[in-house]
mmCIF file of C-alpha atoms in Angstrom:
data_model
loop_
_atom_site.group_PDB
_atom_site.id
_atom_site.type_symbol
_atom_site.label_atom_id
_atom_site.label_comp_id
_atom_site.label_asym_id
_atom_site.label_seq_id
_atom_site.Cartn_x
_atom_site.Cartn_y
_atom_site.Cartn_z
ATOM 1 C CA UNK A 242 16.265 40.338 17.052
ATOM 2 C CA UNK A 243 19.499 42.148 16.832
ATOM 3 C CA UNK A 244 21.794 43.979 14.029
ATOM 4 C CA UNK A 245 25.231 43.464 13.949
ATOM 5 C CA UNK A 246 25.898 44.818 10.507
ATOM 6 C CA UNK A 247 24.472 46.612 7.714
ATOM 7 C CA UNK A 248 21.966 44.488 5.547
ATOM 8 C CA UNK A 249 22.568 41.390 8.058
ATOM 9 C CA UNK A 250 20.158 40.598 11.186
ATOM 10 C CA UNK A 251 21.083 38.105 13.515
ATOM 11 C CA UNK A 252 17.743 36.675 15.149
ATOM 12 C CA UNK A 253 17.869 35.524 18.722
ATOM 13 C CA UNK A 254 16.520 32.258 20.130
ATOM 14 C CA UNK A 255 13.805 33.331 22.051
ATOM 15 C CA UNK A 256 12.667 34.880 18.514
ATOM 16 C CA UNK A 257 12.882 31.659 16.804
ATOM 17 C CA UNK A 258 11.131 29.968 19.985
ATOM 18 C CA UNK A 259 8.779 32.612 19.589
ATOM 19 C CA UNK A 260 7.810 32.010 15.510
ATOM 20 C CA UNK A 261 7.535 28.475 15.749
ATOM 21 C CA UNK A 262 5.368 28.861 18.977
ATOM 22 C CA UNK A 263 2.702 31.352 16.491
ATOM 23 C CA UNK A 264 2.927 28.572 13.703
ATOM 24 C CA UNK A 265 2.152 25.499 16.233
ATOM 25 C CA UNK A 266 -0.626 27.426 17.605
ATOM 26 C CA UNK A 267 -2.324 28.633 14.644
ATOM 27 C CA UNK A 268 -1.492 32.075 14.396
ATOM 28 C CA UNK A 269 0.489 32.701 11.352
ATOM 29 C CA UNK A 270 -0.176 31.049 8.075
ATOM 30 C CA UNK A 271 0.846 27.910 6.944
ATOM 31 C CA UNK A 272 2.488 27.526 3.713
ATOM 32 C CA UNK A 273 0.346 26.654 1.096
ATOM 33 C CA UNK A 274 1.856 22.850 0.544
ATOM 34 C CA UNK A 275 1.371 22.036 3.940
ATOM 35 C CA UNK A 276 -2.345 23.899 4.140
ATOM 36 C CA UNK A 277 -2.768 21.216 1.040
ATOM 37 C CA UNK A 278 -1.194 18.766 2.746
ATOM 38 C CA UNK A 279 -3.577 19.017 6.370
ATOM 39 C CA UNK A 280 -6.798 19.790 3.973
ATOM 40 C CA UNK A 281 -5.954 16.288 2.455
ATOM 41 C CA UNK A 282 -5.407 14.632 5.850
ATOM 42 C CA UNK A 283 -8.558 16.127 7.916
ATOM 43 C CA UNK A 284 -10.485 14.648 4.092
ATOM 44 C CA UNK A 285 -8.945 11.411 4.265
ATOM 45 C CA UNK A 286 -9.875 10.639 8.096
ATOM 46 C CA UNK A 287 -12.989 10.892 7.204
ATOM 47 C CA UNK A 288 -13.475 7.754 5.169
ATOM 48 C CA UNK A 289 -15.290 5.673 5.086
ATOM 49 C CA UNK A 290 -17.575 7.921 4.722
ATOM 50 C CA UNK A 291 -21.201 7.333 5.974
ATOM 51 C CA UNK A 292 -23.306 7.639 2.787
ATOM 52 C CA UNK A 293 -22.625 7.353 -0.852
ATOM 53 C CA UNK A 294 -23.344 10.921 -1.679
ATOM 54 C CA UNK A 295 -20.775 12.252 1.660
ATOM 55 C CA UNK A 296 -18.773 9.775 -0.162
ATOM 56 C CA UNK A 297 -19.404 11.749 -3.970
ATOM 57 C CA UNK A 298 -18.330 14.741 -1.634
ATOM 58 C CA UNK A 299 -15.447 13.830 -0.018
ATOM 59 C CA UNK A 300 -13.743 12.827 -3.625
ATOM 60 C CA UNK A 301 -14.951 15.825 -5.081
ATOM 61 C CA UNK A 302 -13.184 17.897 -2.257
ATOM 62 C CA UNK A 303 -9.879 15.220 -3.065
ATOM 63 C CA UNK A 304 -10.271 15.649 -6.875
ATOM 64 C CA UNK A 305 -10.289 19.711 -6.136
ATOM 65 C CA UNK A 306 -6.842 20.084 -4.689
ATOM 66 C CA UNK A 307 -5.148 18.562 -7.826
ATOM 67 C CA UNK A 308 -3.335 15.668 -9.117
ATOM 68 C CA UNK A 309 -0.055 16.185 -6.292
ATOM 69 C CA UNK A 310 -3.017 15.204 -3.268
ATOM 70 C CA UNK A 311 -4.248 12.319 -5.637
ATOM 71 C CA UNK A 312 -0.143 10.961 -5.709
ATOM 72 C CA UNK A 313 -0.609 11.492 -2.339
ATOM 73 C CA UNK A 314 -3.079 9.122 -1.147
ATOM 74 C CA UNK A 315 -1.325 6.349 -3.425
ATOM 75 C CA UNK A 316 1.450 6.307 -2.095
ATOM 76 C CA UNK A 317 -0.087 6.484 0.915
ATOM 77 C CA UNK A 318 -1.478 3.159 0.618
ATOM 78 C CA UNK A 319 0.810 0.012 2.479
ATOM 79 C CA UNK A 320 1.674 -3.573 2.039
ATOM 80 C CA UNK A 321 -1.189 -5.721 3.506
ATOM 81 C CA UNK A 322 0.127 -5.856 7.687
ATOM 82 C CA UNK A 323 2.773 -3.210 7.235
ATOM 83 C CA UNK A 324 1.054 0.008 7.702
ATOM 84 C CA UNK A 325 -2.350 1.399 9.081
ATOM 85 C CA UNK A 326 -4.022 2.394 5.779
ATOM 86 C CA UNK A 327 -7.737 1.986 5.869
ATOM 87 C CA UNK A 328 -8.382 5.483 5.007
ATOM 88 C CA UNK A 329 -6.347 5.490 2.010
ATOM 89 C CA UNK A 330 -7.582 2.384 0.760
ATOM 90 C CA UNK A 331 -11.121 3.882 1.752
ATOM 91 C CA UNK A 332 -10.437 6.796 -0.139
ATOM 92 C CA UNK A 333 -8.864 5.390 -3.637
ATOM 93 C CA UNK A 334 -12.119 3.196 -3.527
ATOM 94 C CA UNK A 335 -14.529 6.536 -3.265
ATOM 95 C CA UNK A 336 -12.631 8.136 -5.822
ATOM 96 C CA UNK A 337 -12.659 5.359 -8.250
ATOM 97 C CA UNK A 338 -16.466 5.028 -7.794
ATOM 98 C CA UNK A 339 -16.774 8.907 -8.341
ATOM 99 C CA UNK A 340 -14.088 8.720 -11.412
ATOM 100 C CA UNK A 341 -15.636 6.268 -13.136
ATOM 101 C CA UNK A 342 -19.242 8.623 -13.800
ATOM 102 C CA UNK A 343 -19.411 9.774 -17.385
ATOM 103 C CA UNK A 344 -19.884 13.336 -16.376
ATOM 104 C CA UNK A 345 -16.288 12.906 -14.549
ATOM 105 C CA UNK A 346 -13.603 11.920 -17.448
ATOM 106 C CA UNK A 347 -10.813 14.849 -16.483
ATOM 107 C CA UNK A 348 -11.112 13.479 -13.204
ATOM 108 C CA UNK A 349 -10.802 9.495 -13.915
ATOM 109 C CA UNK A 350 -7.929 10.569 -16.619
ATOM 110 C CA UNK A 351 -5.880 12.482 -13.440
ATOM 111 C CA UNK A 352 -6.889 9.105 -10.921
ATOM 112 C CA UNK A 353 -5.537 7.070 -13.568
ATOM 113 C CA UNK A 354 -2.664 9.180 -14.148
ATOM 114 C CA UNK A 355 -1.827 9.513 -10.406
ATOM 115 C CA UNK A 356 -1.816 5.817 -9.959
ATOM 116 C CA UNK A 357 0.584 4.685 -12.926
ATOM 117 C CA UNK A 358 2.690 7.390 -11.643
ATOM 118 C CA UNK A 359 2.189 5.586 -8.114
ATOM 119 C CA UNK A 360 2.647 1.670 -9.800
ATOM 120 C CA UNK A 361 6.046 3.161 -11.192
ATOM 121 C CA UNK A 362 7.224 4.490 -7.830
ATOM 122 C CA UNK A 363 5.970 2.998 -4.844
ATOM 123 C CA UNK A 364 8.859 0.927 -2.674
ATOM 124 C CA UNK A 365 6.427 -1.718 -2.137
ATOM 125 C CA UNK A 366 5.563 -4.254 -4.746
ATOM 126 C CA UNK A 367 3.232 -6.027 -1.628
ATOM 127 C CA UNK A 368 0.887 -2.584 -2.106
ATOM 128 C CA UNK A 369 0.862 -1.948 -6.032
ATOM 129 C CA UNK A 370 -2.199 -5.037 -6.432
ATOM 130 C CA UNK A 371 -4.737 -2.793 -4.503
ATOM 131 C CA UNK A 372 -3.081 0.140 -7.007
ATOM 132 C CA UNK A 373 -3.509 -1.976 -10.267
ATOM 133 C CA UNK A 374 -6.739 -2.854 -8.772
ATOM 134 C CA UNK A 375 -8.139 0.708 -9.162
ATOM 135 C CA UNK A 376 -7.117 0.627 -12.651
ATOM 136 C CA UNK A 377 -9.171 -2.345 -13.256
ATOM 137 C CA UNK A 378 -11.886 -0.204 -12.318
ATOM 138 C CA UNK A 379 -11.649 3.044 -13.695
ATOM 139 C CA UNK A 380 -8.604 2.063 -16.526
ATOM 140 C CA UNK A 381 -9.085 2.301 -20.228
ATOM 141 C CA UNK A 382 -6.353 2.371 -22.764
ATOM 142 C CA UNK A 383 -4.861 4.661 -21.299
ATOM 143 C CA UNK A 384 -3.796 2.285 -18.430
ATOM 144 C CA UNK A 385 -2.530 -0.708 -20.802
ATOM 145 C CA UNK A 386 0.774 1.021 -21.026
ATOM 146 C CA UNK A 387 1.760 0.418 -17.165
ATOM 147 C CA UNK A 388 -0.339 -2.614 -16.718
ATOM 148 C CA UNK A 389 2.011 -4.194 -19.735
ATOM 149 C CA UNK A 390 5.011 -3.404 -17.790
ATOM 150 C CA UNK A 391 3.406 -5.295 -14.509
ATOM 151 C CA UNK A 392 3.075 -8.633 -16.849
ATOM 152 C CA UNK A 393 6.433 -9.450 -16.396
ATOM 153 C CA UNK A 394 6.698 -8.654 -12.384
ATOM 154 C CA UNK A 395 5.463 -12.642 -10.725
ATOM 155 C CA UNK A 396 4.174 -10.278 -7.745
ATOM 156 C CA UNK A 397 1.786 -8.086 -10.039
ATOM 157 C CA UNK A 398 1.368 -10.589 -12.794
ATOM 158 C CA UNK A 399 -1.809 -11.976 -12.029
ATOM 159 C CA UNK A 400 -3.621 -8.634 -11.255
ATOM 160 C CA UNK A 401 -2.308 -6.972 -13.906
ATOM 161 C CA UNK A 402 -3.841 -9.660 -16.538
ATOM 162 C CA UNK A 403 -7.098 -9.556 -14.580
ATOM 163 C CA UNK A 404 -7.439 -5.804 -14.696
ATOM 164 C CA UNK A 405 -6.378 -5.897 -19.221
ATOM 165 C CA UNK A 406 -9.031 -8.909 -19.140
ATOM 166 C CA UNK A 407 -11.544 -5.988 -17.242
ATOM 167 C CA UNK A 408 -10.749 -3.265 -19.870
ATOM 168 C CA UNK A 409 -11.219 -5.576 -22.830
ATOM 169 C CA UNK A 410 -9.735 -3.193 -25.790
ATOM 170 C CA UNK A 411 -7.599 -4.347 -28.719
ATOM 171 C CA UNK A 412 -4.531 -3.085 -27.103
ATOM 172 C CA UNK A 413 -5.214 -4.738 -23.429
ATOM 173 C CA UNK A 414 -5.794 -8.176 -25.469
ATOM 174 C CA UNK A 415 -2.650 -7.245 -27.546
ATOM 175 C CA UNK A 416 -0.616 -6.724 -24.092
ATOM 176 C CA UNK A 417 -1.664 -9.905 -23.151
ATOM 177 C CA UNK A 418 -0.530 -11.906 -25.917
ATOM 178 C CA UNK A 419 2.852 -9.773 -26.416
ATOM 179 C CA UNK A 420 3.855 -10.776 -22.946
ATOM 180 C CA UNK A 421 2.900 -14.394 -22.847
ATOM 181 C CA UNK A 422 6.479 -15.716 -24.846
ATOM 182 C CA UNK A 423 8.258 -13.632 -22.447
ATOM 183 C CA UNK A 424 6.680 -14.007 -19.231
ATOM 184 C CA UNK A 425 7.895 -16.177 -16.533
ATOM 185 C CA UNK A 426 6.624 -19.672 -15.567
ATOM 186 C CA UNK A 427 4.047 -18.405 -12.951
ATOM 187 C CA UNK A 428 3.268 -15.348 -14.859
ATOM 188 C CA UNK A 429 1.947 -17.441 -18.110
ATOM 189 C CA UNK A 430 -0.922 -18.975 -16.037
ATOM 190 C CA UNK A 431 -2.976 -16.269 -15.157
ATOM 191 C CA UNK A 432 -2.109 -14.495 -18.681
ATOM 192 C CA UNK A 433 -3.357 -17.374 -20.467
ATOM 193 C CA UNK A 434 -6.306 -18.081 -17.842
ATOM 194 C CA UNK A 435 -7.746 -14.091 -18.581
ATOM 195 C CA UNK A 436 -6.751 -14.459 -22.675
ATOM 196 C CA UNK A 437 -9.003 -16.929 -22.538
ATOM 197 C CA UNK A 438 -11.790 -15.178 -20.589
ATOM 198 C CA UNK A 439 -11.525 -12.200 -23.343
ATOM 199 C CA UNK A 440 -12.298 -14.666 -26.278
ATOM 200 C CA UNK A 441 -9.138 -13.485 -28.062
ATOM 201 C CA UNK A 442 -9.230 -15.649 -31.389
ATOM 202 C CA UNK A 443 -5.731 -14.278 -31.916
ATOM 203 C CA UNK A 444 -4.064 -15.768 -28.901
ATOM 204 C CA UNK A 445 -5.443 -19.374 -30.107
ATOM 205 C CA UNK A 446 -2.433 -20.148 -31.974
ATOM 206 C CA UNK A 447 -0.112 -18.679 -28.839
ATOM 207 C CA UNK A 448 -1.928 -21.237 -26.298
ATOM 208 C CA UNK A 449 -1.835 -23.742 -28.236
ATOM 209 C CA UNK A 450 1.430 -25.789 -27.528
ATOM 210 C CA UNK A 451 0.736 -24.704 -23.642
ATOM 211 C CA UNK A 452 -2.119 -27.467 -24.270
ATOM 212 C CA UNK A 453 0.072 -30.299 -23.827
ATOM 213 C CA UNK A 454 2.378 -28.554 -21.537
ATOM 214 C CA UNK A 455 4.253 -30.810 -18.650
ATOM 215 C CA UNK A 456 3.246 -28.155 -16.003
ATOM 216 C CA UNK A 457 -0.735 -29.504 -15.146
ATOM 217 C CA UNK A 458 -2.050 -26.428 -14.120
ATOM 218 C CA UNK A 459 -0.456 -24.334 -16.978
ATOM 219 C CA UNK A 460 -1.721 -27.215 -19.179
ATOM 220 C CA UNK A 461 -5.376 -27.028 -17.626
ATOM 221 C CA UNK A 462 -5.353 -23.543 -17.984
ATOM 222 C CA UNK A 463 -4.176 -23.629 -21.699
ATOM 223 C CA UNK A 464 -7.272 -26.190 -22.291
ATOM 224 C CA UNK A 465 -9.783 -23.916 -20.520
ATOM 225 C CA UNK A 466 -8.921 -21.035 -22.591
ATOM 226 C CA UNK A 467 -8.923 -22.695 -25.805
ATOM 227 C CA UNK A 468 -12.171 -24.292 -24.833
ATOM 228 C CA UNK A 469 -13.507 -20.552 -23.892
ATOM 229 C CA UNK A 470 -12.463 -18.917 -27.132
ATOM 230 C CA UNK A 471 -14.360 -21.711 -28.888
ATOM 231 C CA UNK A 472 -11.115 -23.405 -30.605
ATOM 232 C CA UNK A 473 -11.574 -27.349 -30.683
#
């Protein structure tokens, strides 16, 4: 390190070899996003884990660094074939099992959180049904909002009616029948299909002309869910 003027310092190479040699090797800090960031990682690996209460652990330890690491491990997760991400899947499972305890609501609000944020943002539609799919599990109304917006999307369509159907409240049934005038050919059979499942007297009158639709399956569909909700 050498001065060349007052209040500058001009660092030589070897010193900048020399610093990034200490932070390779261990010996000076890391900052505290990427200490996050390796904690996260060296958690992660270890899924899945070996036991169901290592597994209560190891999304306790996730759930502890905050709602960024949660982000994280969406968007870590890849379209089926494109990507190497067990783990991740691994660990969104263990989290939503641990999230959805009654004792653990601020934690199943930030999971839920974290993965809207993730439905919204990831670059690949192929990955968001294993992402909706944790909503199914741990989602209550306040998932309906981004599973609404998924309705209209023929890739996420048919999870995103399954995982309403799962949560059951007046305004997953409401998303439901909103989207079925709007929604596209493919998308109206598995809306109808789970609207029917739910028992939703108010869709009757909605699946009704799909009864004698041209379209077999959407008209088989139609009949099973009118037959389901108990409409002759």
């Amino acid at each position: 390190m050498t001065k060349e003027k007052a209040g500058t310092t001009k660092y030589t190479p070897f010193f900048i070899v020399f610093i990034l040699f200490l932070l390779s090797a261990g010996f000076l800090p890391l900052s505290k996003d990427n200490a996050a960031k390796t904690e996260l990682e060296e958690i992660v690996a270890q899924f899945p884990a070996e036991n169901i209460n290592i597994q209560y652990r190891l999304a306790a330890d996730i759930f502890s660094l905050g709602s960024k690491a949660v982000t994280d491990i969406c968007m870590g997760v890849a379209a089926p074939g494109e990507d190497q991400d067990t783990a991740y899947r691994y660990a969104l499972s263990g989290m939503a099992v641990y999230a959805g305890r009654i004792e653990n609501e601020k934690e199943r609000r930030m999971f839920v959180d974290a993965i809207a944020d993730a439905i919204k943002n990831h670059p690949q539609e192929k990955a968001k049904p294993f992402l909706i799919y944790m909503l199914e599990l741990t989602g209550r109304r306040d998932a309906v909002k981004v599973l609404r917006r998924c309705l209209q999307n023929p890739e996420l369509c048919n999870s995103a009616a399954r995982a309403l159907q799962s949560i059951g409240s007046h305004s997953a049934k409401k998303a439901l029948r909103k989207a079925l005038s709007s929604a596209s050919a493919s998308c109206r059979i598995p809306i109808i299909k789970h609207l029917g499942e739910t028992r939703d007297q108010k869709a009757v009158k909605k699946i009704i002309p799909y009864a004698t639709h041209s379209n077999p399956e959407l008209r088989q569909t139609a009949l099973f869910a009118l037959a389901n909700s108990g409409s002759p």
